């Protein structure tokens, strides 16, 4: 089986029924040109995406990812995706991948070519990086100012803060800044002093027996992996909460994790140069759960 799969998708209307999905998918060589020079995803980052982890032939949490893709489309005023079509495209790609190992499957919906008649969409699945060491030994992080208040989405909806857009240049710049400071990752802080998220992850804190994450007010993405982990914690009798978290609580937390769809749970061992308590056993338990099939 190929280790990578790339499919161009001809988006069907959201309300279309009985779509012949096979006729809307086209295989593309990932090393060959596929997009036109007028494509707005590359010119302006004008599009949305989701990244789904695939573990041993199982695409994790596809429905939450697809629902977030739809929500991003609504926020960005893109044509609403036909979720049945996208689910079938995911199933097609996963069936072609090796049934052992971890993969990252990215879905992209772009506004298309400027002045063009239709959006552009594609799916690209590749082997995931080996995050074994990160999951076992943790990561270091720094806090960086995100540049807006934690309630900015309510006051300035045109910033599209609740959508997972392709405009990730700021996020990548933040990771480069973290590396310049000798750290692995970043935790964004709002300009008014609240914990937000990582450039590619959600933040979870534990104080005593309570697990908390920043409230998804619209200024941050509601993480699919974080939601799944909270559901697991709740099912085993542990307390979880969504709330505004002042930055000072990072220093008082009994443990901090950054969680995402492909890297999964990474415990923070140092933050801004100071040691952070690292719970290796709980991090291992988190990743055991996250590596198991999840729908």
Backbone as a ProteinNet text record, in pm:
[ID]
protein_1_A
[PRIMARY]
XXXXXXXXXXXXXXXXXXXXXXXXXXXXXXXXXXXXXXXXXXXXXXXXXXXXXXXXXXXXXXXXXXXXXXXXXXXXXXXXXXXXXXXXXXXXXXXXXXXXXXXXXXXXXXXXXXXXXXXXXXXXXXXXXXXXXXXXXXXXXXXXXXXXXXXXXXXXXXXXXXXXXXXXXXXXXXXXXXXXXXXXXXXXXXXXXXXXXXXXXXXXXXXXXXXXXXXXXXXXXXXXXXXXXXXXXXXXXXXXXXXXXXXXXXXXXXXXXXXXXXXXXXXXXXXXXXXXXXXXXXXXXXXXXXXXXXX
[TERTIARY]
83.4	0	87	40.3	119.3	121.7	231.7	244.3	183.2	149.2	82.9	-35.4	-137.7	-254.6	-292.5	-312.6	-357.5	-477	-586.3	-708.2	-756.6	-781	-854.2	-1003.2	-1076.5	-1218.2	-1299.9	-1397.3	-1492	-1606.7	-1611.5	-1709.9	-1853.9	-1931.6	-2074	-2149.4	-2266.1	-2346.3	-2378.2	-2388.3	-2408.5	-2534.6	-2638.8	-2766.3	-2783.7	-2679	-2689.6	-2698.9	-2784.5	-2803.1	-2758.7	-2721.1	-2681.7	-2572.8	-2471.2	-2359.2	-2274.1	-2241.3	-2148.2	-2008.2	-1964.6	-1841	-1721.5	-1718.2	-1603.6	-1580.6	-1688.9	-1675.4	-1627.2	-1629.3	-1586.1	-1443	-1379	-1243	-1146.3	-1030.1	-928.9	-793.8	-731.3	-598	-496.2	-405.2	-300.4	-168.3	-65.6	69.7	113.4	144.6	177.7	301.8	384.4	505.9	484	363.3	335	250.5	257.4	174.1	26.3	-53	-195.5	-282.9	-229.8	-307.9	-270.9	-368.1	-344.6	-279.9	-210.9	-137.1	-230.8	-356	-452.2	-521.9	-478.8	-542.9	-529.9	-644.1	-645.1	-593.4	-588.1	-530.7	-382.2	-313.9	-170.7	-141.4	-227.8	-203.9	-236.9	-344.3	-393.4	-422.9	-398.9	-437.3	-587.6	-662.3	-808.1	-873.2	-875	-933.2	-927.5	-976.3	-982.2	-927.9	-893.3	-839.6	-865.9	-847.9	-849.2	-740.1	-679	-581.7	-630.6	-644.6	-697.7	-587.2	-573.9	-480	-538.2	-457.2	-497.4	-403.6	-460.3	-381.1	-423.9	-329.4	-354.7	-483.7	-498.4	-611.3	-740.9	-736.5	-858.5	-840.7	-927.7	-925.5	-994.5	-921.4	-969	-1061	-1175.8	-1265.4	-1301.9	-1340.8	-1369.9	-1490.4	-1593.9	-1713.9	-1686.6	-1620.6	-1588.6	-1502.8	-1409.2	-1327.1	-1412.3	-1501.5	-1585.8	-1682.9	-1734.7	-1825.2	-1750.8	-1623.6	-1545.6	-1512.2	-1487.8	-1465.1	-1588	-1704.5	-1828.6	-1843	-1814	-1823.8	-1725.7	-1602.9	-1504.8	-1555.2	-1619.1	-1671.4	-1778.5	-1864.3	-1970.5	-1909.9	-1812	-1748	-1681.2	-1616.5	-1540.6	-1625.7	-1755.4	-1847.2	-1803.1	-1755.6	-1725.9	-1847.1	-1858.4	-1967.5	-1960.8	-2073.4	-2076.4	-2043	-1950.2	-1913.1	-2021.9	-2028.8	-2116.7	-2042.8	-2082.1	-2005.4	-2003.7	-2111.6	-2113.4	-2008.5	-1994.6	-1893.1	-1753.3	-1727.8	-1595.1	-1566	-1666.6	-1645.7	-1608.5	-1676.6	-1645.4	-1504.9	-1461.9	-1326	-1223.3	-1250.4	-1162.2	-1154.7	-1270.4	-1273.8	-1194.4	-1207.1	-1134.1	-983.2	-938.5	-795.2	-742	-814.5	-768.1	-758	-850.3	-846.5	-722.3	-664.8	-546.8	-415.5	-422.3	-301.8	-266	-139.5	-103.7	-189.3	-227.1	-316.3	-243.4	-114.6	-37	41.1	52.4	129	40.2	104.7	34.6	52.3	-56.5	-57.3	-129	-97.3	-165.3	-243.1	-373.2	-460.5	-516.9	-480.9	-523.4	-634.9	-739.1	-848.4	-837	-851.6	-841.7	-959.6	-1023.4	-1128.1	-1089.4	-1062.8	-1018.5	-1129.3	-1120.9	-1218.2	-1198.6	-1085.8	-1062.4	-981	-994.7	-922.5	-996.6	-921.2	-983.5	-1076.5	-1199	-1304.3	-1348.2	-1308	-1346.6	-1487.1	-1540.8	-1680.4	-1699.4	-1592.9	-1613.2	-1494.1	-1516.9	-1405.5	-1315.4	-1199.7	-1105.2	-1093.4	-1082.3	-1070.8	-979.8	-910.1	-827.1	-801.5	-752.1	-715.2	-573.8	-492.1	-353.4	-315.7	-278.3	-241.7	-96.9	-19.9	122.9	157.6	269.3	311.9	335.2	290.5	311.9	456	503.7	635	632.1	747.1	756.4	759.7	649.1	639.1	657.6	714	730.6	808.4	922.2	1005.3	934	863.5	791.3	682.7	611.7	504.7	560.3	678.9	735.9	810.2	880.2	967.4	916.3	813.8	756.6	825.7	779.9	830.9	853.9	934.9	953.3	874.8	830.9	747.9	778	737.8	743.7	605.8	575.8	452.1	481.1	390.9	404	270.3	275.3	155.9	94.3	-34.5	-103.7	-141.1	-144.4	-166.6	-309.9	-401.1	-538.7	-598	-704.6	-769.3	-845.3	-871.6	-935.7	-1079.6	-1142.1	-1278.6	-1281.7	-1169	-1159.4	-1258.7	-1289.4	-1379.4	-1518.1	-1561.7	-1694.2	-1695.8	-1585.5	-1580.1	-1536.3	-1464.3	-1410.7	-1425.6	-1548.4	-1569.3	-1498.7	-1463.3	-1393.5	-1251.2	-1202.1	-1070.8	-1074.7	-1194.3	-1212.6	-1141.9	-1139.7	-1061.4	-1116.3	-1244.5	-1301.6	-1291	-1230.1	-1217	-1074.4	-1060.7	-928.4	-889.5	-829.6	-798.1	-656.5	-627.8	-495.1	-393	-437.1	-346.8	-269.4	-168.8	-93.7	45.8	72.5	206.4	242.4	146.9	174.2	204.7	129.8	152.6	291.8	333.5	465.8	576.1	550.3	647.9	664	553	559.4	642.6	630.5	712.2	859.4	889.3	1029.6	1085	1001.3	1045.3	1070.1	984.3	1006.7	1140.2	1170.9	1298.3	1416.7	1401.9	1509.1	1534.6	1428.5	1442.1	1479	1508.3	1552.2	1440.2	1318	1202.4	1145.6	1058	997.1	868	793.3	658.4	620.8	500.2	451.1	313.7	287.3	151.7	117.7	14.6	-25.8	-100.1	-71.4	-137.6	-208.9	-331	-401.9	-338.7	-364.4	-304.9	-356.2	-471	-523.1	-494.9	-400.1	-347.7	-417	-472.9	-536.8	-471.6	-471.3	-417.1	-509.3	-450	-530.9	-508.5	-407.7	-382.9	-240.4	-196.3	-69.8	-90.4	15.9	2.1	-68.6	-49.5	-113.1	-173.4	-210.5	-255.8	-348.3	-415.8	-496.8	-419	-451	-384	-476.1	-422.9	-495.7	-409.9	-471.2	-403.7	-471.9	-394.1	-452.4	-415.7	-517.2	-499.7	-569.2	-490.9	-549.9	-612.7	-742.1	-812.5	-898	-880.3	-963.2	-879.3	-931.7	-866.1	-939.6	-866	-929.2	-863.1	-940.2	-891.2	-958.4	-894.7	-957.9	-1094.1	-1189.3	-1324.1	-1319.6	-1383.9	-1382.5	-1477.5	-1437.4	-1523	-1531.4	-1451.9	-1444	-1307.8	-1230.9	-1095.2	-997.3	-1037.7	-953.9	-1037.8	-969.7	-1038.7	-1078.3	-1193.8	-1235.8	-1169	-1066.9	-985.2	-1058.5	-1051	-1118.1	-1051.5	-917.9	-847.6	-873.1	-873.6	-903.5	-1044.5	-1141.9	-1279.1	-1287.9	-1220.5	-1222	-1159.2	-1048.9	-981.7	-1068.3	-1136.7	-1226.2	-1341.8	-1395.4	-1502.4	-1452.5	-1329.6	-1269.7	-1251.2	-1200.7	-1181.1	-1314.6	-1415	-1546.9	-1605.9	-1582.5	-1637	-1571.3	-1453.3	-1383.5	-1394.6	-1492.1	-1524.3	-1441.2	-1362.8	-1279.3	-1344.7	-1314.1	-1378.7	-1305.9	-1381.6	-1325.5	-1402	-1338.4	-1406.8	-1348.7	-1436.5	-1398.6	-1413.7	-1308.2	-1316.3	-1204.7	-1218.3	-1109.1	-998.8	-877	-765.3	-661.4	-646.3	-542	-403.8	-313.8	-181.5	-107.7	-135.7	-68.5	-93.7	-202.2	-233	-142.2	-70.2	27.7	135.4	171.5	277.2	229.3	97.8	44.3	-10.3	-8.5	-65.6	17.3	-50	18.5	69	13.6	61.1	1	72.7	26.4	50.2	-49.1	-33.3	-71.4	-4.7	-47	-94.5	-218	-275.4	-318.9	-296.7	-332.6	-358.3	-409.7	-461.1	-354.2	-232.4	-128.9	-21.1	27.1	125.5	62.5	-67	-146.2	-108.2	-87.9	-65.3	83.9	128.2	268.4	269.6	329.3	338	447.1	419.1	516.8	608.2	738.9	836.4	902	911.1	964.2	882.7	854.2	779.5	850.3	888.9	964	1086.5	1151	1274.8	1257.7	1135.7	1111.4	1058	1097.9	1052.1	902.3	837.9	695.6	683	598.5	577.3	528.1	590	558.2	508.5	387.1	325.7	339.6	447.6	475.6	368.9	321.5	223	90.9	46.3	-80.8	-67.7	45.7	66.3	63.2	125.6	123	-19.9	-98.3	-237.6	-319.7	-294.8	-363.5	-335.7	-209.2	-174.1	-220.8	-225.4	-283.3	-428.4	-501.6	-640.4	-648.5	-565.9	-573.2	-527.7	-446.2	-402.1	-503.9	-598	-701.9	-804.1	-876.6	-977	-1079.5	-1102.2	-1198.1	-1285.2	-1416.2	-1508.2	-1582.2
-119.5	0	124.7	232.7	356.5	420.1	487.3	554.1	693	744	873.8	861	941.4	946.1	1092.3	1134.5	1270.9	1264.1	1329.1	1329.9	1473	1514.9	1637.6	1605.9	1695.7	1672.7	1780.6	1739.3	1834.7	1851	1963	1974.7	1967.1	1885.2	1874.9	1972.6	2020.2	2107.3	2037.2	2115	2057.7	1974.3	2013.3	1942	1834.4	1807.3	1704.6	1566.4	1482.6	1345.7	1246.6	1129.8	1021.9	1068.3	1136.7	1183.1	1064.1	1057.1	955.4	1003.7	970.3	1026.1	991.3	869.1	826.9	920.6	972.6	1061.2	1200.2	1231.3	1363.8	1362.6	1246.2	1233.2	1205.4	1269	1243.9	1224.8	1111.7	1085	1180.1	1227.2	1319.3	1269.4	1277.4	1249	1364.6	1334.9	1440.7	1519.3	1464	1533.2	1614.9	1608.1	1677.2	1802	1901	2021.8	1985.2	2053	2021.4	2146.1	2258.3	2379.1	2484.2	2568.4	2674.8	2795.3	2878.4	2990.7	3094.6	3096.6	3191.4	3141.6	3028.2	2965.8	3055.6	3088.3	3181.5	3119.7	2988.7	2926.3	2957.1	2960	2988.1	3137.2	3213.1	3356.8	3433.6	3391.8	3470.7	3387.4	3259.1	3175.6	3172.7	3191.8	3205.7	3068.1	2998.8	2865.8	2810.8	2690.3	2627.1	2485.7	2428.3	2292.3	2220.7	2091.1	2004.8	1900.3	1858.5	1749.3	1639.1	1520	1404.9	1301.7	1250.2	1142.5	1009.4	929.4	794.2	696.6	606.3	511.5	369	293.4	153.1	136.4	220.8	207.5	268.5	346.1	407.6	558.6	632.4	778.9	823.3	898.7	933.9	1056.8	1042.1	1155.9	1228.6	1152.6	1218.2	1311.5	1271	1355.9	1491.3	1496.8	1629.1	1714.9	1652.3	1728.4	1783.4	1700.2	1745.8	1854.9	1841.7	1945.9	2077.1	2068.3	2190.6	2249.6	2163.3	2212	2289.3	2233.5	2302	2435.2	2437.2	2561.6	2665.8	2622.8	2714.8	2771.6	2686.8	2732.3	2838.7	2818.1	2915.7	3048.6	3044.2	3166.8	3241.5	3167.1	3227.8	3254.1	3223.7	3243	3165.7	3043.4	2949.2	2858.6	2795.4	2700	2590.1	2563	2461.3	2324.1	2249.5	2118.7	2014.9	1923.1	1807.3	1703.7	1688.3	1605.8	1458.8	1411	1271.2	1249.1	1345.5	1335.3	1335.2	1426.3	1433.5	1308.2	1255	1131.3	1017.2	1011	906.5	924.4	1048.6	1073.8	1027.3	1055	1007.3	855.5	790.9	644.1	588.4	653.3	609	617.8	729.9	748.7	651	634.9	546.5	402.6	360.8	224.2	199.9	306	291.3	300.2	346.5	358.7	225.1	206.3	87.5	80.3	-37.6	-54.2	-62.4	-40.1	-28	102	168.3	292	413.9	530	655.9	746.4	812.2	900.5	1030.8	1135.6	1264.6	1287.6	1305.8	1323.6	1465.7	1545.4	1685.7	1705.5	1776.8	1817.8	1967.5	2011.2	2154.5	2194.3	2305.3	2366.3	2511.1	2546.9	2681	2753.9	2887.1	2964	2943.3	2886.3	2853.7	2958.9	2963.4	3060.2	3193.4	3303.1	3435.5	3453.2	3496.4	3514.6	3381.7	3271.5	3141.1	3102.7	3000.1	2964.5	2872.6	2810	2707.2	2701	2649.7	2630.5	2515.5	2507.5	2399	2319.3	2188.5	2105.7	1988	1946.4	1828.1	1761.7	1640.8	1558.3	1508.3	1512.7	1467.4	1392	1266.2	1182	1138.4	1156.8	1122.9	1056.5	983.4	926.6	1037.4	1013.9	1111.3	1104.2	1215.6	1215.2	1122.2	1074.6	986.7	1072.5	1071.7	1152.5	1069.2	952.1	864.1	932.7	992.3	1055.8	1173.4	1252	1368.1	1324	1218	1168.7	1112.1	1056.5	993.4	1090.7	1188.3	1276.5	1419.3	1454.6	1586.9	1690.8	1815.6	1925.8	2048.1	2141.4	2271.1	2374.6	2480.1	2580.6	2719.6	2818.9	2958.4	3019.6	3123.4	3197.4	3316.7	3340.4	3453	3525.6	3656.5	3739	3716.1	3680	3656.6	3787.8	3899	4028.6	4076.8	4001	4048.8	3994.9	4059.4	4021.2	3890.1	3824.5	3692.9	3700.9	3820.3	3836	3905.3	3903.7	3975.4	3924.2	3794.9	3739.6	3801.2	3836.1	3895.9	4038.4	4109	4248.6	4264.1	4165.9	4176.6	4041.8	4002.9	3872.3	3856.3	3969	3961.8	3907.5	3892.6	3831	3679.3	3622.4	3478.7	3390.2	3435.1	3365	3227.1	3204.2	3073.5	2973.9	3013.7	2924.9	2872.8	2750.1	2691.4	2723.9	2841.3	2887.9	2847.7	2864.2	2833.2	2941.6	3052.9	3164.2	3131.7	3048.3	2999.1	3059.4	3168.2	3226.3	3272.7	3333.1	3379.9	3261.8	3154.3	3036.5	2979.1	2972.7	2918.6	3012.3	3143.3	3238.9	3224.4	3194.7	3174.8	3052	2946.2	2827.1	2856.3	2935	2970.4	3053.9	3143.3	3223.7	3134.8	3036.1	2941.8	2870.9	2828.3	2759.4	2853.7	2980.7	3076.6	3092	3073.5	3085	2952.1	2852.9	2724.7	2633.7	2657.9	2577.4	2504.5	2408.8	2327.9	2388.8	2457.5	2498.7	2627.3	2673.2	2801.2	2784.5	2860.9	2879.3	3026.8	3051.8	3189.5	3245.6	3372	3446	3565.2	3593.3	3708.9	3836.7	3947.8	4075.4	4121.6	4065.3	4100.9	3992.7	3901.6	3814.4	3682.7	3621.6	3491.7	3386.4	3262.2	3150.7	3125.4	3098.8	3074.5	2932.4	2912.2	2782.8	2780.5	2666.2	2659.4	2688.2	2711.4	2735.3	2621.1	2497.5	2381.5	2287.6	2339.7	2251	2323.3	2244.3	2296.7	2281.1	2366	2364.4	2304.2	2210.7	2152.8	2168.8	2216.8	2229.8	2138.3	2089.4	2017	2088.7	2122.2	2174.8	2076.8	2004.4	1902.3	1793.4	1771.8	1669.1	1727.3	1854.7	1921.2	1955.4	1919.1	1945.9	2061.5	2161.4	2278.3	2313.6	2380.9	2429.5	2562.7	2653.6	2783	2767.8	2847.6	2842.7	2877.3	2795.7	2822.8	2936.1	3058.2	3175.2	3222.2	3167.3	3213.5	3267.2	3308	3356.9	3242.3	3121.1	3002.8	2892.1	2794.7	2679.4	2582.6	2521.6	2416.8	2288.2	2242.2	2130.3	1997.6	1923.5	1793.4	1691.9	1692.2	1599	1632.8	1761	1804.8	1761.9	1778.4	1737.9	1588.1	1510.5	1365.6	1325.8	1390.3	1357.6	1396.8	1509.4	1549.8	1450.8	1404.4	1304.4	1177.5	1139.1	1021.8	1046.1	1163	1194.4	1194	1253.1	1257.6	1117.9	1031.8	895.5	812.9	855.6	785.3	861.3	953.5	1018.7	1138.7	1191.1	1306.3	1436.5	1545	1673.6	1752.3	1809.8	1894.5	2026.1	2130	2258	2342.6	2422.1	2523.3	2658.9	2739	2867.9	2959.5	3088.2	3181.8	3154.5	3132.4	3094.8	3206.6	3279.1	3382.8	3321.3	3394.7	3341.9	3297.6	3360.7	3323.9	3180.8	3121.4	2984.2	2881.7	2923.1	2831.9	2796	2891.7	2869.4	2785.2	2777.6	2702.2	2566	2533.2	2406.3	2287.6	2177.4	2053.4	1980	2012.2	1955.9	2037	2043.4	2113.9	2023.3	2015.6	1938.5	2023.8	2001.7	2050.4	1928.6	1932.6	1815.5	1852.9	1760.9	1783.7	1649.9	1656.1	1536.1	1435.4	1479.5	1388.1	1366.5	1473.1	1456.9	1395.4	1417.8	1370.5	1448.6	1383	1454.8	1467.5	1591.5	1618.6	1698	1641.7	1712	1818	1933.3	2041.3	2018.7	2020.4	1999	2128.6	2228	2360.1	2465.2	2576.1	2685.8	2816	2887.8	3013.1	2993.6	2879.1	2850.7	2791.3	2786.4	2731.9	2589.5	2504.2	2364.8	2356.7	2261.2	2232.8	2087	2058.8	1920.9	1839	1723.9	1640	1505.1	1470.5	1344.3	1243.3	1166.1	1071.3	963.5	913.3	804.6	851.3	970.9	1018.5	1052.4	1109.1	1136.9	1008.1	903.5	773.5	720.7	736.2	691.6	772.1	903.3	986.4	935	909.3	868.5	727.1	640.2	507.6	521.7	611.4	634.5	697.1	798	870.4	786.8	685.6	596.2	485.5	464.1	364.3	419.4	332.1	381.3	470.8	590.7	687	738.8	740.6	788.6	913.6
0	0	0	-68	-68.8	69.4	101.4	230.3	228.4	110	98.3	3.2	27.5	-60	-77.1	-201.9	-230	-323.7	-283.1	-363.3	-381.1	-503.7	-528	-515.9	-451.9	-425.2	-495.7	-574.6	-634.8	-535.7	-461.3	-353.2	-403.2	-335.9	-364.4	-274.4	-317.6	-229.8	-98.2	7	140.4	148.8	74.5	84.5	-22.2	-100.5	-204.9	-141.9	-197	-148.3	-256.5	-213	-305.6	-402.3	-347.3	-429.6	-472.3	-600.5	-649.7	-613.8	-493.3	-440.3	-528.4	-579.2	-660	-778	-835.3	-951.4	-912	-781.2	-734.8	-681.7	-683.6	-632.9	-747.3	-741.8	-844.4	-778.1	-805.5	-751.2	-811.7	-726.8	-770	-714.4	-796.1	-749.6	-660.3	-534.5	-439	-478.7	-566.7	-609.2	-736.3	-793.7	-919.4	-894	-984.7	-969.4	-971.6	-886	-881.3	-870.8	-819.6	-800.8	-904.6	-938.1	-1034.4	-966	-1043.5	-984.9	-924.5	-967.3	-911.8	-786.9	-734	-617.8	-494.9	-433.5	-320.6	-191.8	-182.9	-63.4	-53	-165.6	-165.1	-174	-241.8	-255.5	-128.3	-59.1	54.2	178.7	173.3	287.1	306.7	197.4	205.3	193.7	305.9	308.7	450	466.2	597.6	587.9	703.6	700.3	831.7	829.5	947.6	929.1	1038.1	1034.3	1126.4	1071.4	1143.4	1162.2	1281.3	1304.6	1260.3	1195	1154.2	1223.7	1303.5	1381.5	1345.8	1291.5	1257.3	1176.9	1073.6	983.2	1031.7	1140	1193	1199.2	1131.4	1137.3	1265.8	1348.2	1481.6	1480	1546.8	1569.9	1440.1	1337.6	1209.8	1218.5	1290.7	1294.7	1358.9	1476.7	1532.4	1439	1368.5	1274	1159.7	1106.6	996.1	1041.5	1161.3	1211.5	1232.7	1277.1	1291.2	1154.8	1055	918.2	870.8	895.9	855.9	929.3	1058.8	1134.5	1082	1048.6	991.1	858.5	778.2	648.9	668.5	766.9	793.8	837.2	927.2	975.4	860.2	770.8	660.2	536.9	546	433.6	309.7	333.6	226	205.1	87.3	68.9	174.7	236.6	341.6	282.8	343.2	287.6	306.5	212.1	223.2	308.2	434.2	526.8	487.2	425.9	380.9	272.7	182.3	77.1	137	231.6	292.2	375	442.3	517	423.2	308.8	211.5	155.3	135.1	86.8	189.7	317.2	424.3	423.4	414.7	413.8	295.7	180.7	61.6	84.6	140.6	163.2	267.2	377.8	485.9	436.9	352.8	300	214.7	159.3	73.5	151.7	275.6	356.5	421.1	458.8	536.8	664	701.9	815.7	949	947.6	1070.2	1065.5	1179.5	1186.4	1202.9	1218.5	1239.2	1118	1080.8	964.2	999.4	926.1	938.1	809.4	822	706.1	711	612.5	610.3	508.1	550.1	463.5	439.7	316.3	284.2	196.4	234	151.2	129	2.8	-33.9	-109.6	-108.2	-185.9	-335.7	-373.6	-513.3	-584.7	-715.3	-797.3	-793.7	-789.4	-786.1	-905.3	-875.8	-975.3	-1036.8	-975.6	-1029	-986	-1047	-1019.9	-899.6	-849.3	-747.3	-653.4	-533.8	-440.7	-484.3	-422.3	-445.1	-315.9	-328.3	-208.2	-235.2	-130.1	-144.8	-10.7	-19.1	96.3	72.3	178.4	165.1	291.6	277.4	392	379	486.4	487.3	619.9	625.3	754.2	856.6	978.6	1084.9	1134.1	1188.4	1252.3	1373.2	1412.3	1529	1656.2	1728.5	1849.9	1976.3	1963.7	2079.5	2191.9	2159	2260.9	2325.5	2245.1	2297.6	2394.7	2358.1	2444.9	2575.4	2569.2	2688.3	2777.9	2718.1	2797	2810	2735.3	2746.5	2661	2673.7	2593.3	2681.2	2629.7	2694.1	2614.7	2683.9	2617	2671.2	2593.8	2637.2	2616.5	2692.1	2670.7	2579.9	2484.9	2391.7	2382.2	2371.5	2358.1	2220.2	2218.5	2090.9	2022.7	2100.2	2037.7	2039.3	2101.7	2115.4	2245.1	2292	2417.2	2401.2	2513.5	2506.2	2457.5	2459.9	2409.1	2272.9	2202.6	2074.4	1971.1	1973.4	1871.8	1879.3	1999.7	2015.5	1960.9	1976.3	1933.8	1788.4	1736	1599.3	1527.2	1491.4	1428.7	1295	1231.2	1102	1114.5	1236.8	1255.8	1235	1227.3	1198.5	1302.6	1428.2	1528.6	1561.4	1539.9	1570.1	1457.3	1346.3	1230.1	1220.4	1171.3	1149.3	1005.4	987.3	853	812.7	684.7	631.9	664.4	721.9	754.1	881.5	869.7	984.7	995.2	922.6	925.8	1066.8	1137.4	1274.1	1365.9	1351.9	1435	1412.3	1286.5	1257	1304.7	1296.1	1347.8	1498.8	1567.4	1712.7	1747.1	1668.3	1693.5	1668.7	1565.9	1541.1	1656.2	1710.2	1823.6	1945.3	1966.2	2076.2	2059.6	1937.9	1912.5	1936	1898.7	1924.7	2074.1	2152.6	2298.2	2363.4	2281.3	2333.3	2379.7	2334.5	2374.4	2253.6	2282.3	2176.7	2122.8	2207.7	2170.6	2243	2213.2	2263.9	2326	2430.4	2481.3	2461.4	2380.2	2355.2	2476.6	2505.3	2611.6	2548.3	2591.6	2539	2592.4	2524.2	2565.2	2700.4	2744.9	2876.4	2981	2949.5	3052.8	3077.4	2972.9	2989.3	2899.3	2946.3	2868.4	2750.1	2633	2513.6	2460.7	2377.8	2314.2	2263.4	2211.6	2142.8	1995.2	1918.5	1775.1	1702.1	1751	1686.3	1790.5	1906.1	2013.8	2109.9	2194	2303.8	2433.6	2531.1	2659.9	2765.1	2843	2956.3	3081.1	3189.4	3318.3	3419.8	3516.3	3629.2	3758.5	3833.8	3969.2	4064.1	4142.9	4228.2	4142.8	4160.3	4084.5	3972.4	3941.3	3841.1	3717.9	3600.9	3473	3405.6	3361.3	3301.3	3169.3	3085.6	2956.3	2929.3	2855.2	2827.7	2760.8	2805.6	2748.5	2600.1	2514.5	2369.7	2335.1	2367	2349.1	2204.5	2118.1	1979.1	1945.1	2047.4	2021.8	2006.3	2045.2	2029.1	1966.4	1910.4	1853.2	1963.8	1947.5	2039.4	1992.3	2065.4	2019.7	2021.7	1913.1	1907	1999.5	2005.7	2093.3	2239.5	2271.1	2408.1	2447.8	2359.2	2390.6	2416.3	2331.6	2348.5	2480.9	2515.9	2641.2	2760.8	2752.9	2862.3	2877.5	2766.5	2773.5	2842.6	2812.8	2877.5	3027.1	3063.5	3205	3279.6	3218.8	3282.9	3299.2	3199.6	3207.6	3317	3361.5	3469.8	3602.1	3608.4	3733.8	3770.3	3675.3	3707.5	3661.3	3730.9	3706.8	3599	3507.2	3402.5	3399.9	3347	3337.6	3225.2	3164.7	3067.2	3135.9	3134.1	3201.7	3152.1	3183.3	3158.1	3260.2	3210.9	3297.8	3298.1	3408.4	3414.8	3396.6	3335	3304.3	3430.3	3544	3668.2	3710.4	3663.5	3701.7	3634.4	3531.6	3472.1	3574.3	3658.9	3758.5	3875.8	3897.3	4011	3972.3	3842.9	3797.3	3843.8	3875.4	3911.4	3788	3671.9	3545	3431.2	3319.2	3199.5	3079.6	2991.9	2868.1	2747.6	2636.2	2506	2428	2379.1	2311.7	2170.7	2077.4	1937.8	1870	1747.3	1681	1642.1	1612.9	1565.7	1671.4	1733.9	1841.3	1965.7	1984.2	2098.3	2224.3	2338.4	2464.3	2491.9	2505.2	2540.2	2669.9	2773.3	2900	2895.5	2955	2960.6	3080.4	3057.6	3165.4	3212.1	3123.7	3160	3085.6	3154.2	3094.5	3126.5	3022.4	3038.8	3127.3	3110.6	3181.7	3319.5	3372.3	3506.2	3496.2	3587.4	3587.2	3614.2	3547.3	3566	3607.9	3704.2	3746.8	3627.1	3605.1	3489.2	3538.7	3501.4	3544	3430.6	3434.6	3326.3	3317.3	3432.5	3432.4	3371.2	3409.5	3355.3	3206.9	3168.1	3025.8	2945.1	2996.9	2928.2	2917.7	3025.1	3022.5	2921.6	2915.2	2816.1	2675.4	2645.7	2509.9	2478.7	2578.5	2556.1	2511.2	2577	2537.8	2398.5	2372.8	2246.7	2127.7	2152	2044.1	2014.7	2105.4	2082.8	1982.7	1912.9	1815.2	1882	1822.8	1876	1761.3	1784.1	1681.6	1728.8
[MASK]
+++++++++++++++++++++++++++++++++++++++++++++++++++++++++++++++++++++++++++++++++++++++++++++++++++++++++++++++++++++++++++++++++++++++++++++++++++++++++++++++++++++++++++++++++++++++++++++++++++++++++++++++++++++++++++++++++++++++++++++++++++++++++++++++++++++++++++++++++++++++++++++++++++++++

